[in-house]
PDB file of N, CA and C in Angstrom:
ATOM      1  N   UNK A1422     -13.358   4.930  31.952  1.00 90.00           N
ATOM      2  CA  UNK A1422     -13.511   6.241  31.390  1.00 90.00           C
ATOM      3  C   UNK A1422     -14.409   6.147  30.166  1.00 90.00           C
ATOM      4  N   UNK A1423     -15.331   6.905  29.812  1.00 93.00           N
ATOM      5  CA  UNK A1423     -16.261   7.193  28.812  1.00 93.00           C
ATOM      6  C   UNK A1423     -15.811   7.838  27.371  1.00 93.00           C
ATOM      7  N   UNK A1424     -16.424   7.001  26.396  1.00 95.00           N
ATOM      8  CA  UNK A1424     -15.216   7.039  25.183  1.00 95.00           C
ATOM      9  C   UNK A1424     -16.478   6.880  23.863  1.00 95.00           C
ATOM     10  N   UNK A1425     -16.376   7.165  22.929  1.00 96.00           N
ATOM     11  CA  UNK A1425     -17.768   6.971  21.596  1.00 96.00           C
ATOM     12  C   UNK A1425     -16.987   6.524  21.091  1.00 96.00           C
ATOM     13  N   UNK A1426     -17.870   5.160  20.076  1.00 97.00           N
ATOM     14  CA  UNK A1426     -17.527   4.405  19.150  1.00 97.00           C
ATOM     15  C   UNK A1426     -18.368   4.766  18.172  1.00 97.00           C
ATOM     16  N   UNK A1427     -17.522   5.346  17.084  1.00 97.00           N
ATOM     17  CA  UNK A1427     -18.192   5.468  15.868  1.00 97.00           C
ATOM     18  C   UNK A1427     -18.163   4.289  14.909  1.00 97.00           C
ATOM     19  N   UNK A1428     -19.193   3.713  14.172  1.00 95.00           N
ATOM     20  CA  UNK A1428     -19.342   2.761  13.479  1.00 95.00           C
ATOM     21  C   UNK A1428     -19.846   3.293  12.291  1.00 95.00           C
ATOM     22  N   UNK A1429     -18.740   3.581  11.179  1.00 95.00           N
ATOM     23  CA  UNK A1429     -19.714   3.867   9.851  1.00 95.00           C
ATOM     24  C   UNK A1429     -20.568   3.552   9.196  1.00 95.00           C
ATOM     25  N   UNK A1430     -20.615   1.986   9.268  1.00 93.00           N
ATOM     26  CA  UNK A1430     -21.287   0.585   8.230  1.00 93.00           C
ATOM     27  C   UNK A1430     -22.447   0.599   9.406  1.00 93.00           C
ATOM     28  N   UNK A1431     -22.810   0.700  10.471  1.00 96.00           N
ATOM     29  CA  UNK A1431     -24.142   0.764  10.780  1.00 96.00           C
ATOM     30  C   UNK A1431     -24.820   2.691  11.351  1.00 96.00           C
ATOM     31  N   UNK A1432     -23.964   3.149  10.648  1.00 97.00           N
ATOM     32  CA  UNK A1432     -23.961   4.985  11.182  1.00 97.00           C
ATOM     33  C   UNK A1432     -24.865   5.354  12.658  1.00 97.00           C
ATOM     34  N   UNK A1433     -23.823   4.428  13.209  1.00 97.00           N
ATOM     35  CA  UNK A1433     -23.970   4.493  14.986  1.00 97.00           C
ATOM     36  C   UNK A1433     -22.678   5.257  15.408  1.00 97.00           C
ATOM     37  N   UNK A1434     -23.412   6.038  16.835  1.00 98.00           N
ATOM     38  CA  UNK A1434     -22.167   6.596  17.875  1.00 98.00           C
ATOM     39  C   UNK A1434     -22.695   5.585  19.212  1.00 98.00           C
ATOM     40  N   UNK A1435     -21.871   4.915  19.894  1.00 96.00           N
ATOM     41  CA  UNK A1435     -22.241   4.647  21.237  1.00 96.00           C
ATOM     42  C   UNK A1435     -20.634   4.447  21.810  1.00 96.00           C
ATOM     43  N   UNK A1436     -21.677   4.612  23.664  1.00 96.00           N
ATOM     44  CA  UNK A1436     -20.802   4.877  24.286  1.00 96.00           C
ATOM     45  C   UNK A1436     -19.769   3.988  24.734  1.00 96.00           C
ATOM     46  N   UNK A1437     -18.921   3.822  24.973  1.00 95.00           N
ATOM     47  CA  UNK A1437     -18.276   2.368  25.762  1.00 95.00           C
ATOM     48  C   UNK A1437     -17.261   2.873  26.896  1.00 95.00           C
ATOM     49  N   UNK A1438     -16.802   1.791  27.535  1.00 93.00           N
ATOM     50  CA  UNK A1438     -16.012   2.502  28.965  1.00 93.00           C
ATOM     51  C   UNK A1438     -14.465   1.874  28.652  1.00 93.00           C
ATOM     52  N   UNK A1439     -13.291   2.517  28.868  1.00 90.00           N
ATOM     53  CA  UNK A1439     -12.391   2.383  28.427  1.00 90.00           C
ATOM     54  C   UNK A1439     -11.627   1.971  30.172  1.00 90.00           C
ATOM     55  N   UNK A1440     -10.649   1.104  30.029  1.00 87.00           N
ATOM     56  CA  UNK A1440      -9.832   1.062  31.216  1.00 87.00           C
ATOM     57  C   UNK A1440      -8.745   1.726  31.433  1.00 87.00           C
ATOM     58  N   UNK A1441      -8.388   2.736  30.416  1.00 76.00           N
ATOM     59  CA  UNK A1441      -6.949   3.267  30.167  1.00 76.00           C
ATOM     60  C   UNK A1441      -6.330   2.939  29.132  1.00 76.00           C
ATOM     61  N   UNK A1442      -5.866   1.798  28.752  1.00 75.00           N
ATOM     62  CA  UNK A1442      -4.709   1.564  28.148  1.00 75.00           C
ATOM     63  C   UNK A1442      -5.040   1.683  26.550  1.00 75.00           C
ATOM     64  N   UNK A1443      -3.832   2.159  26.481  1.00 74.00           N
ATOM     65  CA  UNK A1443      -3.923   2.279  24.986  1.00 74.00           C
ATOM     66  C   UNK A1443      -4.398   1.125  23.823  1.00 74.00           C
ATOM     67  N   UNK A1444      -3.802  -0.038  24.213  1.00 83.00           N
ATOM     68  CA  UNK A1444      -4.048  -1.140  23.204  1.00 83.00           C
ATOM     69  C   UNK A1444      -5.475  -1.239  23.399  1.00 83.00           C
ATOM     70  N   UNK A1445      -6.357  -1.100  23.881  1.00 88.00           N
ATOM     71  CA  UNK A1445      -7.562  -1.414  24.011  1.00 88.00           C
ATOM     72  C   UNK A1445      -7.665  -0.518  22.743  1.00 88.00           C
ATOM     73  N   UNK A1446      -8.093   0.410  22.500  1.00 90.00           N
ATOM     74  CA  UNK A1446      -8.089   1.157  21.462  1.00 90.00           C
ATOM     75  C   UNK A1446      -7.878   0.766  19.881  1.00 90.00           C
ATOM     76  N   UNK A1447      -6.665   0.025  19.934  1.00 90.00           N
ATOM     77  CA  UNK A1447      -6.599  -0.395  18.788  1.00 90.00           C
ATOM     78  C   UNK A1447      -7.080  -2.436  18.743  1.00 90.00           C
ATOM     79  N   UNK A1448      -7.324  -2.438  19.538  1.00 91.00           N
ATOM     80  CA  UNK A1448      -8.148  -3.876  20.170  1.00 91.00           C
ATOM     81  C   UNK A1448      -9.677  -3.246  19.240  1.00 91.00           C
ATOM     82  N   UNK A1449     -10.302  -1.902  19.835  1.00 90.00           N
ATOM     83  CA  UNK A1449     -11.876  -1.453  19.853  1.00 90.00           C
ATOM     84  C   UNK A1449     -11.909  -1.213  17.765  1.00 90.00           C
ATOM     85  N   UNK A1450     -10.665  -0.651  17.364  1.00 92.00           N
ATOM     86  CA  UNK A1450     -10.666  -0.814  16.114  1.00 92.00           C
ATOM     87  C   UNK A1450     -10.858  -1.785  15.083  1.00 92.00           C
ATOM     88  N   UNK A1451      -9.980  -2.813  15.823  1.00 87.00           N
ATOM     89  CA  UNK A1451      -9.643  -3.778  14.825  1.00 87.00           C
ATOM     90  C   UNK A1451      -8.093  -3.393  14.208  1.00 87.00           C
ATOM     91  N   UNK A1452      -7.207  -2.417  14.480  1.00 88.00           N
ATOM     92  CA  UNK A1452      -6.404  -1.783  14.083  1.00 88.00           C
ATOM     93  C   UNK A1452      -4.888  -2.442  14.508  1.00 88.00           C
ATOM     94  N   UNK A1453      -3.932  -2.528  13.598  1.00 87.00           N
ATOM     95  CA  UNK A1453      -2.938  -3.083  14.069  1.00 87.00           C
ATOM     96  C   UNK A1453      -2.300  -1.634  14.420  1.00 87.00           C
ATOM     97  N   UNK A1454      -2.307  -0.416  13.604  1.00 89.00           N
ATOM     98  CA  UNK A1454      -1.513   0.982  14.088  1.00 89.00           C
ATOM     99  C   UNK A1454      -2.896   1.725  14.418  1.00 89.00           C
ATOM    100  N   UNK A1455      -2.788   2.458  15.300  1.00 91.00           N
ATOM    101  CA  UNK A1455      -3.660   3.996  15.515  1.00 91.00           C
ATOM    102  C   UNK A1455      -2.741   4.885  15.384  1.00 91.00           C
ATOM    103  N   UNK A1456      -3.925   5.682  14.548  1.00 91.00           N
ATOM    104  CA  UNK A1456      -3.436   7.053  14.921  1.00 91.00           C
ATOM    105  C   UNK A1456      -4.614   8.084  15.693  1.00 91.00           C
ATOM    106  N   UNK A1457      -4.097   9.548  15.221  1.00 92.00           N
ATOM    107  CA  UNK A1457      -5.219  10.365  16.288  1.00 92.00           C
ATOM    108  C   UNK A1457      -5.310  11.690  15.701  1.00 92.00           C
ATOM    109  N   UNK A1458      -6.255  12.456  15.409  1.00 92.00           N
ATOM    110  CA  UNK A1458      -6.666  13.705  15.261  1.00 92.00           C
ATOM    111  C   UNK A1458      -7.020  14.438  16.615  1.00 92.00           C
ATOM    112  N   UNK A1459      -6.598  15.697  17.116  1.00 92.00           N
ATOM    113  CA  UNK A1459      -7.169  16.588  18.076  1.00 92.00           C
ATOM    114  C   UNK A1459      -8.246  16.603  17.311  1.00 92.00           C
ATOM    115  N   UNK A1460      -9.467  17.136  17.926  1.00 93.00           N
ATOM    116  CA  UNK A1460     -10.478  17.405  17.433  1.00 93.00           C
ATOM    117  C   UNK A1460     -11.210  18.923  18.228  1.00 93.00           C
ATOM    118  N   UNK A1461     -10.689  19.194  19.339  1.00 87.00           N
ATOM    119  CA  UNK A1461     -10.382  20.476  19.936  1.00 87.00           C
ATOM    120  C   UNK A1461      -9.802  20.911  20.814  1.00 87.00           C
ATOM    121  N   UNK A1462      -9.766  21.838  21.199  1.00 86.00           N
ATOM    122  CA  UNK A1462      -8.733  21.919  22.707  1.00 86.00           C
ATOM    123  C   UNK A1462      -9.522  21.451  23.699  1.00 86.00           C
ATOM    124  N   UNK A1463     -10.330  20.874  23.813  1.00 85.00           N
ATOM    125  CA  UNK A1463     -10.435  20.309  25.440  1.00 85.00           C
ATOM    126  C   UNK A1463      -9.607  18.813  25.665  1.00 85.00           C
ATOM    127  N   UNK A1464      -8.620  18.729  24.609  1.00 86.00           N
ATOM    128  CA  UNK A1464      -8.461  17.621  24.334  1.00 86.00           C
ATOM    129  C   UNK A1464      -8.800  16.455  23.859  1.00 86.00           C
ATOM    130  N   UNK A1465      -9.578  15.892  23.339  1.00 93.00           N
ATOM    131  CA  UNK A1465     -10.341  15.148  22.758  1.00 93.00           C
ATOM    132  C   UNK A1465      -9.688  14.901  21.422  1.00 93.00           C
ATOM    133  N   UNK A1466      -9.726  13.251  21.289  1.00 94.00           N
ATOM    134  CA  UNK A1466      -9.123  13.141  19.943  1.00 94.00           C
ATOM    135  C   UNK A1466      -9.910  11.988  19.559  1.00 94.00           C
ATOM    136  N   UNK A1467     -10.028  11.933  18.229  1.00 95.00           N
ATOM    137  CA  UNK A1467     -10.412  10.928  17.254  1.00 95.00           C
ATOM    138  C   UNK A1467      -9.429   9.863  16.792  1.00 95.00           C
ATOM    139  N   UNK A1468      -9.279   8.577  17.521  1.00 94.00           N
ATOM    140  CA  UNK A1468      -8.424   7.812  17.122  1.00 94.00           C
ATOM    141  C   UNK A1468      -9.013   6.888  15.985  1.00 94.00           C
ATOM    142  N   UNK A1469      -8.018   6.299  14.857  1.00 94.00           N
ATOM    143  CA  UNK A1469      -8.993   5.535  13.766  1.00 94.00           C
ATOM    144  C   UNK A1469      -7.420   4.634  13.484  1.00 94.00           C
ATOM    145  N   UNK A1470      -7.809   3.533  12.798  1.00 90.00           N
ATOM    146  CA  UNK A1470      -6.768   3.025  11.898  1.00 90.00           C
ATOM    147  C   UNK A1470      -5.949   3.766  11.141  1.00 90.00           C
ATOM    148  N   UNK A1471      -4.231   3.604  11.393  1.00 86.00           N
ATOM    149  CA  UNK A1471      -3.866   4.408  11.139  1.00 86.00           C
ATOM    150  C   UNK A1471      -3.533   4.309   8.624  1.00 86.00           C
ATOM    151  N   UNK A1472      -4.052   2.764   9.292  1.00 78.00           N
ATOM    152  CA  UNK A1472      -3.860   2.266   7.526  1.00 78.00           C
ATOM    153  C   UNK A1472      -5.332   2.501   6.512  1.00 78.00           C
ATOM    154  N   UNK A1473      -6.307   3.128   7.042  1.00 72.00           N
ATOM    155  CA  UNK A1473      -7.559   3.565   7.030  1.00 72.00           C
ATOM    156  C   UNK A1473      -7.521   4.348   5.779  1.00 72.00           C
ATOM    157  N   UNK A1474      -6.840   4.969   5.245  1.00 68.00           N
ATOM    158  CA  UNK A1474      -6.720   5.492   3.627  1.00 68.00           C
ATOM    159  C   UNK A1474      -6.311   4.748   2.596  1.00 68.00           C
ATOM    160  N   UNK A1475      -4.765   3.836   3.426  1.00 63.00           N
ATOM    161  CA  UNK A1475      -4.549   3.118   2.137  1.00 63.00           C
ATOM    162  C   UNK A1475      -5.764   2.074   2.480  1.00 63.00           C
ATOM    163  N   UNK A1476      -6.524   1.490   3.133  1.00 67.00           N
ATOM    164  CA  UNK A1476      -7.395   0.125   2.950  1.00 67.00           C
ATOM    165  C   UNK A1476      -8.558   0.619   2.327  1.00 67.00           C
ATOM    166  N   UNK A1477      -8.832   1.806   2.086  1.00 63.00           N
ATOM    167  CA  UNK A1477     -10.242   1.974   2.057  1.00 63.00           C
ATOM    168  C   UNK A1477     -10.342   1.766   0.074  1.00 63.00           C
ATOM    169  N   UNK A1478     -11.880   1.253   0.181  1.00 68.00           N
ATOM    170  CA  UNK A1478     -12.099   1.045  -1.368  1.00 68.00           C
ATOM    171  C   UNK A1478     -13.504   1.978  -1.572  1.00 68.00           C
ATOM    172  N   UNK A1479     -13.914   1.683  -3.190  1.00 71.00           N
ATOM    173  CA  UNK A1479     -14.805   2.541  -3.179  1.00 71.00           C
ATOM    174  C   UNK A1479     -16.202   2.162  -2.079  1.00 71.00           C
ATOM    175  N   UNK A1480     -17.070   2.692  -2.473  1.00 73.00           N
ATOM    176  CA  UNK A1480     -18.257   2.335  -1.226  1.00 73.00           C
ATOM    177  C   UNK A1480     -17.936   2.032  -0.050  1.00 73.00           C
ATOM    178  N   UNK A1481     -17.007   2.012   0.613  1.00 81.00           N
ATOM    179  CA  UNK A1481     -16.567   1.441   2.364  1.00 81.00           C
ATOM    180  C   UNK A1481     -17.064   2.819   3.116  1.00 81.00           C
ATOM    181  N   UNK A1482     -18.146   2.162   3.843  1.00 87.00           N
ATOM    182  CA  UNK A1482     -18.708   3.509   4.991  1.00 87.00           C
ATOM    183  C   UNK A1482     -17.818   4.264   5.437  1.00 87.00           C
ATOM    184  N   UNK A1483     -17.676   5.695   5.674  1.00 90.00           N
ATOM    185  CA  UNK A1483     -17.076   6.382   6.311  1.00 90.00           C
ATOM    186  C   UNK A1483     -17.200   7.815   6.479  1.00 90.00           C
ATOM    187  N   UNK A1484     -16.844   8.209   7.561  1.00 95.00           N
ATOM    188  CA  UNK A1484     -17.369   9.599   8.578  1.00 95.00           C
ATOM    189  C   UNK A1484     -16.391  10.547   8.607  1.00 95.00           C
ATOM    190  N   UNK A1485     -17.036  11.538   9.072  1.00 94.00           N
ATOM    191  CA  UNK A1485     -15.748  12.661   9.583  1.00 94.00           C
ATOM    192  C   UNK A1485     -16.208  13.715  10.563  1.00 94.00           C
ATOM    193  N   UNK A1486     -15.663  13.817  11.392  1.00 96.00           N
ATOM    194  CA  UNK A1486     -15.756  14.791  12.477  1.00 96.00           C
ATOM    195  C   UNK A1486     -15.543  16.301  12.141  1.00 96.00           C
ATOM    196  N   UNK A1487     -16.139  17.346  11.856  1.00 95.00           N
ATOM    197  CA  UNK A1487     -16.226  18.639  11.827  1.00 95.00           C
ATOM    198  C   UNK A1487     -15.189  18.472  10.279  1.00 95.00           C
ATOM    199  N   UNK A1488     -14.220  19.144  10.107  1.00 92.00           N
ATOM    200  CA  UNK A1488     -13.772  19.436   9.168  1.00 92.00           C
ATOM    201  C   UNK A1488     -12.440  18.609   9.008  1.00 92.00           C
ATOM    202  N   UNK A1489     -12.398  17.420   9.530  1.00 92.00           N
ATOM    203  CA  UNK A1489     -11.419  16.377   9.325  1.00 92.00           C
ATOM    204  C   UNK A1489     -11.497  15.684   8.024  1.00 92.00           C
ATOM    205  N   UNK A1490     -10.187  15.140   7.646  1.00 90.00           N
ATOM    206  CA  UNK A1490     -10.420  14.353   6.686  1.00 90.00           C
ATOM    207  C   UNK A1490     -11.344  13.034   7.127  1.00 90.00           C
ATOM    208  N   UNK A1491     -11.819  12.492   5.750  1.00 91.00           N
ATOM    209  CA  UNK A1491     -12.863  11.408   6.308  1.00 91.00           C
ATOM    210  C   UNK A1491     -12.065  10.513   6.487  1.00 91.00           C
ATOM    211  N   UNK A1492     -13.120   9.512   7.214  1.00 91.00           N
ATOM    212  CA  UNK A1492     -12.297   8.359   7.786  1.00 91.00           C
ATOM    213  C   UNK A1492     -13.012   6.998   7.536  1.00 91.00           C
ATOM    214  N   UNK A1493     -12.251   5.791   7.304  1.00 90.00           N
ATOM    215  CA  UNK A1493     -12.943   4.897   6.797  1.00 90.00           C
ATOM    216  C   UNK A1493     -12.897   3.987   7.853  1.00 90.00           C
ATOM    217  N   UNK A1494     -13.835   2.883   8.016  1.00 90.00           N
ATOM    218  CA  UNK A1494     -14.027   2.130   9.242  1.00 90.00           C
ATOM    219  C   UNK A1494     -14.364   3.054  10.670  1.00 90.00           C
ATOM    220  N   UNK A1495     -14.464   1.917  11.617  1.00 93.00           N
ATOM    221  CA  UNK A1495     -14.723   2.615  13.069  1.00 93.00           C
ATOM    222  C   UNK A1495     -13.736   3.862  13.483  1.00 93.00           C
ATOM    223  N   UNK A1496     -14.320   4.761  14.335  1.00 95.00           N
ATOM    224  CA  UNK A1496     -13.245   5.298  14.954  1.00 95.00           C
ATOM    225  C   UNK A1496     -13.752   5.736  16.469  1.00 95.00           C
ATOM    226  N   UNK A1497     -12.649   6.146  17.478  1.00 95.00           N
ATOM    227  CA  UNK A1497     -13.578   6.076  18.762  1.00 95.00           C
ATOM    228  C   UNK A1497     -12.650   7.583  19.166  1.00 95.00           C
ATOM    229  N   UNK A1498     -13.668   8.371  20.041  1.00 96.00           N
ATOM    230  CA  UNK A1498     -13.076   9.591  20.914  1.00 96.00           C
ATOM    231  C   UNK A1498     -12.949   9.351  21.708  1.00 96.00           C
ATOM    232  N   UNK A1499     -11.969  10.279  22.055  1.00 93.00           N
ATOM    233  CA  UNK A1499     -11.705   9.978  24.284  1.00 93.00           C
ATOM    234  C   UNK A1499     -10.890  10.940  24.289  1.00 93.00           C
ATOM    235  N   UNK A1500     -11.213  11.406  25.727  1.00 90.00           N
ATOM    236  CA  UNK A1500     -10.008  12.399  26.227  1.00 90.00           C
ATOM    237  C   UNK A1500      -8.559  11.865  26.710  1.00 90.00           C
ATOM    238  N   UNK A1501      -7.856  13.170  26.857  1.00 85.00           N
ATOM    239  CA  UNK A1501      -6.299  13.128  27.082  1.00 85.00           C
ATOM    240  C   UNK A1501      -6.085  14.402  28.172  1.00 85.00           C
ATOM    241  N   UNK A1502      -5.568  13.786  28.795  1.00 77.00           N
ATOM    242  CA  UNK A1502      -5.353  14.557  30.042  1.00 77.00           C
ATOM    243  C   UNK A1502      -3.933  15.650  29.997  1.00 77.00           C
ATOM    244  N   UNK A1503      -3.212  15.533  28.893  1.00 68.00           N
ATOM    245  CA  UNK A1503      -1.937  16.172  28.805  1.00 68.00           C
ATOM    246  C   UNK A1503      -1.390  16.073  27.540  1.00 68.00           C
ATOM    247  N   UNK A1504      -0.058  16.624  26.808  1.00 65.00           N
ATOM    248  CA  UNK A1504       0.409  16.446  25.514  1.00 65.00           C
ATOM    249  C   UNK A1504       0.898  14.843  25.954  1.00 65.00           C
ATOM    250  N   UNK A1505       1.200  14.219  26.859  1.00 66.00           N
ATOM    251  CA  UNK A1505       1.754  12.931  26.742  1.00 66.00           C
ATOM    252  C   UNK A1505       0.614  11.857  26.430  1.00 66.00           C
ATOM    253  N   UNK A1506      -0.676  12.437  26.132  1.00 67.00           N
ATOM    254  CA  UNK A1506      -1.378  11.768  25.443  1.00 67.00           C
ATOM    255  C   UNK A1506      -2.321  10.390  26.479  1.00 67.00           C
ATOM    256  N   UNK A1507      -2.008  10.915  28.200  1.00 79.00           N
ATOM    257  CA  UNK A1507      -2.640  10.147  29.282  1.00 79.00           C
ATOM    258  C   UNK A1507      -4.668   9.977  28.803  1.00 79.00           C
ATOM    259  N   UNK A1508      -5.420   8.649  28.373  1.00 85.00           N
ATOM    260  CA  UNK A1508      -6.500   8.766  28.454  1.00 85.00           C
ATOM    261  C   UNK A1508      -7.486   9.153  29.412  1.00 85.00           C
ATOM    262  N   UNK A1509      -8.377  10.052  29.129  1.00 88.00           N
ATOM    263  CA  UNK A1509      -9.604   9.871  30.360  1.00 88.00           C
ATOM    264  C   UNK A1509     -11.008  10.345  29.506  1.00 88.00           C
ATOM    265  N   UNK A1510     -11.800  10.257  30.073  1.00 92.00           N
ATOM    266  CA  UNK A1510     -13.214  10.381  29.810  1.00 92.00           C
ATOM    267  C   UNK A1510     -13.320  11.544  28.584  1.00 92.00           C
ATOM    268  N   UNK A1511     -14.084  11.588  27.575  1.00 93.00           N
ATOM    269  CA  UNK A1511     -14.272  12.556  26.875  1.00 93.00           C
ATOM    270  C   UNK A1511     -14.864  13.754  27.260  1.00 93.00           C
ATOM    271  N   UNK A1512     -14.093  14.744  26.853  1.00 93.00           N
ATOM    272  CA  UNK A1512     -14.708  15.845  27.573  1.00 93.00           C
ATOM    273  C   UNK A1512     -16.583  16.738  27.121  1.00 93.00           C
ATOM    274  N   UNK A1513     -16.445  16.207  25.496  1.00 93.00           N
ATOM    275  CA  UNK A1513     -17.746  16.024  25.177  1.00 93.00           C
ATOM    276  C   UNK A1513     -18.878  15.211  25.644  1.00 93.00           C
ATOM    277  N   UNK A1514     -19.906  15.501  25.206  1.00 94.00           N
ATOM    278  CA  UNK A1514     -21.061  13.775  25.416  1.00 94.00           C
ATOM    279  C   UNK A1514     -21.550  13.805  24.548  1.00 94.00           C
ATOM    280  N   UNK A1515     -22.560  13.058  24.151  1.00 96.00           N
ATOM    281  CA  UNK A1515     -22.697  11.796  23.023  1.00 96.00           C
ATOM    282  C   UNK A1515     -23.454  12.637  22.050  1.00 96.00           C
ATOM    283  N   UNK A1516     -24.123  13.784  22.898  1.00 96.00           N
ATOM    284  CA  UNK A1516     -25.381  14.847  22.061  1.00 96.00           C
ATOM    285  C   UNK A1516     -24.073  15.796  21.312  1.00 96.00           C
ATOM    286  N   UNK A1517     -23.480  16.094  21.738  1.00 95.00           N
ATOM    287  CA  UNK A1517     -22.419  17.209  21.032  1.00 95.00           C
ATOM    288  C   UNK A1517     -21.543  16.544  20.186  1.00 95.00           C
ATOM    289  N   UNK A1518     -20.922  15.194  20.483  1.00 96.00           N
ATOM    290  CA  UNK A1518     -20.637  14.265  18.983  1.00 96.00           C
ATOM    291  C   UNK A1518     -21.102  14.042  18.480  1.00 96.00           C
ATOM    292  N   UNK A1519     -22.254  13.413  18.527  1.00 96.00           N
ATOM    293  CA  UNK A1519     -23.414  13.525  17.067  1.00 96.00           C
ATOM    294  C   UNK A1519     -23.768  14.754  16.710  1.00 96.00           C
ATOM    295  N   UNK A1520     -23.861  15.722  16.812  1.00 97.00           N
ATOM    296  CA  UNK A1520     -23.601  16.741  16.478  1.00 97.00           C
ATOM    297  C   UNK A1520     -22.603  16.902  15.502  1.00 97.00           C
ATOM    298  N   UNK A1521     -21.609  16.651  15.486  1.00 96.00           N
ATOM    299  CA  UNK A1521     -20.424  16.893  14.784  1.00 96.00           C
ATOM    300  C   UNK A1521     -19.869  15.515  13.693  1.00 96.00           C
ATOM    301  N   UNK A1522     -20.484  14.395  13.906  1.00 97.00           N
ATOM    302  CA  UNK A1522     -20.160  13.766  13.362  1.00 97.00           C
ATOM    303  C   UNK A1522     -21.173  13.461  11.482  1.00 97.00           C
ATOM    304  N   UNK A1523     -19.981  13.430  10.732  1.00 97.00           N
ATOM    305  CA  UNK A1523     -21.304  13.085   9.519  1.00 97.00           C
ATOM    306  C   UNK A1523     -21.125  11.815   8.855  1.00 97.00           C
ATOM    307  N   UNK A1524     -22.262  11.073   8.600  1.00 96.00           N
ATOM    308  CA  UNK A1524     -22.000  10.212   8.150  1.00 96.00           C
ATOM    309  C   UNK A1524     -21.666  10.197   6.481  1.00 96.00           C
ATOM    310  N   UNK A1525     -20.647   9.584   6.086  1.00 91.00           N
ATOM    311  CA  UNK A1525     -20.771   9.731   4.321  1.00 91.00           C
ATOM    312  C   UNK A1525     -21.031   8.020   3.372  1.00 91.00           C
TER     313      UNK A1525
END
């Protein structure tokens, strides 16, 4: 399934293919917890480290999606197929997340 990796420290979006499972996710982070922002109703969420506020220091790259709080380090989108939070392909593509994404 088709998923964006946001990278703050090189202010890249690319795409990567996900197999499902959740731990991959926090594998693609570096993250020992995730968490997740909706980011709209088509489902689509912004998963990031969930310790990503308390770690962050001054100058550490970081982004934010439309009117989210910012976020420090990587973070990756992907869709959800239901409230039980099942992954699948993002319902966006890569032109309409960059779109929305800013780098800070």
């Amino acid at each position: 399934m088709r998923a964006y990796l946001i990278d703050p420290a090189t202010r890249t979006i690319s795409s990567v293919e996900l197999n499902g499972e959740s731990k991959e996710i926090a594998t693609l982070l570096g993250a020992k917890n995730v968490d997740f922002d909706e980011i709209d109703d088509d489902g689509d969420r912004l998963y990031f480290d969930e310790d990503c506020f308390i770690k962050a220091k001054a100058g550490d790259a970081r982004f934010k999606v439309d009117n989210l709080a910012p976020v420090s380090g990587a973070g990756l989108i992907s869709g959800t197929e239901s409230a039980a939070g099942v992954l699948q392909s993002a319902s966006n593509d890569l032109a309409q997340i960059t779109k929305r994404v800013q780098f800070l």
